[in-house]
Short mmCIF file of C-alpha atoms and ligand atoms in Angstrom, two decimals:
data_model
loop_
_atom_site.label_atom_id
_atom_site.label_comp_id
_atom_site.label_asym_id
_atom_site.label_seq_id
_atom_site.Cartn_x
_atom_site.Cartn_y
_atom_site.Cartn_z
CA MET A 1 0.00 0.00 0.00
CA ASN A 2 1.16 3.47 -0.73
CA SER A 3 2.23 4.95 2.60
CA ARG A 4 1.27 8.45 1.55
CA CYS A 5 -2.19 7.41 0.37
CA ASN A 6 -3.68 5.94 3.51
CA ALA A 7 -6.23 3.21 2.98
CA GLY A 8 -9.49 3.46 4.83
CA GLN A 9 -9.68 7.23 4.73
CA ARG A 10 -9.70 9.96 2.16
CA PRO A 11 -6.07 10.63 1.24
CA ASP A 12 -4.23 13.89 0.90
CA ILE A 13 -4.28 14.33 -2.87
CA ARG A 14 -0.98 16.22 -2.95
CA ASN A 15 0.84 13.36 -1.24
CA CYS A 16 -0.81 10.81 -3.50
CA LEU A 17 0.17 12.73 -6.62
CA VAL A 18 3.81 12.87 -5.62
CA SER A 19 3.76 9.22 -4.56
CA ALA A 20 2.18 8.16 -7.81
CA ALA A 21 4.88 9.92 -9.78
CA LEU A 22 7.70 8.51 -7.71
CA GLU A 23 6.40 4.96 -7.52
CA THR A 24 5.69 4.63 -11.22
CA GLY A 25 9.14 5.82 -12.17
CA GLY A 26 7.50 8.66 -14.01
CA THR A 27 9.69 10.83 -16.17
CA ARG A 28 11.12 13.98 -14.69
CA ARG A 29 8.63 15.95 -16.73
CA ASP A 30 5.74 13.86 -15.35
CA PHE A 31 6.84 14.78 -11.86
CA LEU A 32 7.29 18.47 -12.65
CA TYR A 33 3.82 18.75 -14.10
CA ILE A 34 2.45 17.11 -10.98
CA ALA A 35 4.51 19.08 -8.49
CA THR A 36 3.78 22.37 -10.19
CA GLY A 37 0.08 21.66 -10.33
CA ALA A 38 -0.13 20.66 -6.70
CA ALA A 39 1.91 23.61 -5.49
CA GLY A 40 -0.14 25.95 -7.63
CA ALA A 41 -3.35 24.65 -6.18
CA VAL A 42 -2.09 25.03 -2.64
CA GLY A 43 -0.62 28.46 -3.16
CA ALA A 44 -3.65 29.76 -4.97
CA ALA A 45 -6.08 28.92 -2.22
CA GLY A 46 -5.19 31.76 0.09
CA ALA A 47 -3.73 34.25 -2.32
CA VAL A 48 -6.18 34.32 -5.20
CA TRP A 49 -9.60 34.28 -3.67
CA PRO A 50 -9.42 37.69 -1.96
CA LEU A 51 -8.61 39.21 -5.34
CA VAL A 52 -11.33 37.50 -7.33
CA ASP A 53 -13.80 40.36 -7.26
CA GLN A 54 -11.23 42.75 -8.68
CA LEU A 55 -10.36 40.59 -11.66
CA ALA A 56 -11.52 40.93 -15.23
CA PRO A 57 -14.15 38.34 -16.27
CA ASN A 58 -11.63 35.94 -17.87
CA ALA A 59 -9.27 36.05 -14.91
CA ARG A 60 -12.18 35.72 -12.51
CA GLU A 61 -13.34 32.60 -14.34
CA ARG A 62 -9.88 31.06 -14.12
CA ALA A 63 -9.57 31.87 -10.43
CA ALA A 64 -12.93 30.25 -9.80
CA GLY A 65 -11.86 27.09 -11.55
CA GLY A 66 -12.38 28.02 -15.16
CA PRO A 67 -10.84 26.14 -18.08
CA VAL A 68 -7.19 25.09 -17.96
CA GLU A 69 -5.10 25.17 -21.14
CA ILE A 70 -2.53 22.43 -21.67
CA ASP A 71 0.10 22.49 -24.41
CA ILE A 72 0.13 18.84 -25.49
CA SER A 73 2.65 19.25 -28.30
CA GLY A 74 5.49 17.75 -26.24
CA ILE A 75 3.60 14.83 -24.71
CA GLU A 76 4.74 11.77 -26.56
CA GLU A 77 2.86 8.54 -27.18
CA GLY A 78 2.75 6.46 -24.02
CA GLN A 79 3.38 9.47 -21.82
CA LEU A 80 1.12 10.73 -19.06
CA VAL A 81 0.88 14.09 -17.38
CA THR A 82 -1.30 15.12 -14.48
CA ILE A 83 -2.93 18.52 -14.33
CA ILE A 84 -5.02 20.22 -11.70
CA TRP A 85 -8.45 21.62 -12.53
CA ARG A 86 -10.76 22.98 -9.86
CA GLY A 87 -8.38 21.68 -7.22
CA LYS A 88 -8.54 18.09 -8.43
CA PRO A 89 -6.07 16.05 -10.48
CA TYR A 90 -6.77 14.83 -14.01
CA PHE A 91 -4.72 12.49 -16.17
CA ILE A 92 -3.84 13.45 -19.73
CA ARG A 93 -2.54 10.29 -21.38
CA HIS A 94 -1.31 10.07 -24.96
CA LEU A 95 -2.37 6.58 -26.01
CA THR A 96 -0.27 4.29 -28.14
CA ALA A 97 -1.78 2.41 -31.07
CA ASN A 98 -1.53 -0.82 -29.06
CA GLU A 99 -3.38 0.71 -26.13
CA VAL A 100 -6.18 1.96 -28.38
CA ALA A 101 -6.49 -1.46 -30.02
CA ALA A 102 -6.51 -3.22 -26.63
CA ALA A 103 -9.22 -0.91 -25.32
CA ASN A 104 -11.39 -1.41 -28.40
CA ASP A 105 -10.89 -5.20 -28.46
CA ALA A 106 -11.60 -5.82 -24.77
CA LYS A 107 -14.57 -8.00 -23.97
CA GLN A 108 -17.45 -6.27 -22.25
CA ASP A 109 -17.55 -8.73 -19.36
CA VAL A 110 -14.12 -7.72 -18.03
CA PHE A 111 -15.52 -4.36 -16.96
CA ARG A 112 -17.46 -3.53 -13.81
CA ASP A 113 -19.02 -0.43 -15.37
CA PHE A 114 -18.92 -1.04 -19.10
CA ALA A 115 -18.82 1.89 -21.49
CA PRO A 116 -17.67 1.79 -25.12
CA ALA A 117 -14.01 2.68 -25.52
CA ASP A 118 -14.57 5.10 -28.36
CA GLY A 119 -16.70 7.30 -26.13
CA ARG A 120 -13.76 7.64 -23.74
CA ILE A 121 -10.96 8.20 -26.25
CA ALA A 122 -10.37 11.69 -27.59
CA SER A 123 -9.01 12.23 -31.09
CA ALA A 124 -6.67 15.05 -32.07
CA LYS A 125 -4.74 16.01 -35.17
CA GLY A 126 -7.39 14.68 -37.49
CA GLY A 127 -7.59 11.40 -35.60
CA SER A 128 -3.88 10.60 -35.79
CA GLU A 129 -3.48 11.12 -32.04
CA LYS A 130 -5.58 9.41 -29.39
CA TRP A 131 -5.86 10.61 -25.82
CA ALA A 132 -7.42 9.50 -22.55
CA ILE A 133 -8.47 12.47 -20.41
CA VAL A 134 -9.88 11.25 -17.11
CA ALA A 135 -10.21 12.19 -13.46
CA ALA A 136 -7.25 11.02 -11.40
CA ASN A 137 -9.16 10.14 -8.26
CA CYS A 138 -10.15 6.52 -7.76
CA THR A 139 -13.92 6.15 -7.56
CA HIS A 140 -13.59 4.09 -4.38
CA LEU A 141 -12.09 6.48 -1.81
CA GLY A 142 -10.25 8.97 -3.96
CA CYS A 143 -6.64 7.76 -4.07
CA VAL A 144 -4.63 8.61 -7.17
CA PRO A 145 -4.14 5.47 -9.29
CA THR A 146 -0.66 4.51 -10.43
CA LYS A 147 0.11 4.32 -14.15
CA VAL A 148 0.97 0.91 -15.54
CA ASP A 149 1.95 0.03 -19.09
CA THR A 150 0.54 -3.37 -19.84
CA GLY A 151 -1.18 -2.36 -23.06
CA PHE A 152 -4.71 -2.95 -21.80
CA GLU A 153 -4.48 -2.03 -18.13
CA GLY A 154 -3.68 1.61 -17.57
CA TRP A 155 -3.82 2.21 -13.83
CA VAL A 156 -3.79 0.36 -10.53
CA CYS A 157 -4.98 2.04 -7.36
CA PRO A 158 -2.32 1.83 -4.63
CA CYS A 159 -4.85 1.94 -1.79
CA HIS A 160 -7.10 -1.09 -2.29
CA GLY A 161 -6.09 -2.54 -5.63
CA SER A 162 -8.73 -1.35 -8.05
CA LYS A 163 -7.68 -1.57 -11.69
CA PHE A 164 -8.60 0.56 -14.68
CA ASP A 165 -7.94 0.15 -18.38
CA VAL A 166 -6.16 2.81 -20.41
CA THR A 167 -9.42 4.70 -20.88
CA GLY A 168 -10.17 4.70 -17.15
CA ARG A 169 -12.79 1.93 -17.19
CA VAL A 170 -12.76 -0.08 -13.98
CA THR A 171 -11.91 -3.77 -14.38
CA LYS A 172 -11.40 -4.68 -10.72
CA GLY A 173 -12.97 -3.29 -7.56
CA PRO A 174 -13.62 -2.13 -5.01
CA ALA A 175 -13.92 0.98 -7.20
CA PRO A 176 -17.53 0.81 -8.40
CA THR A 177 -17.41 3.05 -11.43
CA ASN A 178 -15.11 4.32 -14.16
CA LEU A 179 -12.84 7.33 -13.76
CA PRO A 180 -15.07 10.28 -14.74
CA LEU A 181 -14.43 12.32 -17.87
CA PRO A 182 -14.07 16.08 -17.48
CA PRO A 183 -15.42 18.45 -20.11
CA TYR A 184 -12.68 19.27 -22.59
CA GLU A 185 -12.00 20.34 -26.13
CA PHE A 186 -9.03 20.72 -28.45
CA ALA A 187 -8.62 24.38 -29.36
CA ASN A 188 -6.12 23.33 -32.03
CA ASP A 189 -3.68 20.48 -32.71
CA ASP A 190 -1.45 21.44 -29.80
CA LEU A 191 -3.80 22.95 -27.26
CA LEU A 192 -6.16 21.00 -25.02
CA ILE A 193 -8.60 22.86 -22.81
CA VAL A 194 -9.91 21.01 -19.77
CA GLY A 195 -13.01 22.52 -18.26
CA ALA A 196 -14.18 24.07 -21.50
CA LYS A 197 -17.90 24.72 -21.61
CA LYS A 198 -18.24 22.62 -24.73
CA ALA A 199 -17.87 19.09 -23.34
CA GLY A 200 -15.39 16.90 -25.12
CA ALA A 201 -16.98 13.68 -23.97
S1 FES B 301 -9.26 4.26 -3.12
FE1 FES B 301 -9.76 2.20 -2.64
S2 FES B 301 -9.28 1.13 -4.45
FE2 FES B 301 -8.80 3.15 -4.93
#
């Protein structure tokens, strides 16, 4: 069990994020995305809110948890980054061709909460890039699942062992449901917006 993500109680998300990065051997960039996001969320809590009423509409929306822009141009196939939106972590995973095929070919009965893969896979660059954009809190008690690279399986929860495929569909409990999809859209080939009003899924 992940010592920073205590089982049996709701974990401290910041500790879980750092643990997830360290325990999965994430790349240095994975960790930096995570650390920056977590620190930003913590630092913003006290400093930004008193200023909200003085901000222009766009800035006010961002401070209140408005859309987050992510430059995805440098995220390679097979790579995962974690971003923070509205104080919660979300995974942005650039799927490999094998992962997409495995998700599409999986039999329905291996899932606890079946949903078609194509409804959970986002396409960019005219369909040449495939992405999984999912909440990074386990639907059991909220721990941050750890990335695995088995082709089909995408995450394992360090707290009680739930498993999710590369699109965030739960294959093993106790998590009862899939990792939720946030609203998102691709503003262009390189820019993903999480929290956009126009839902991406
Ligand atoms: S929090 Fe219990 S399995 Fe994920």
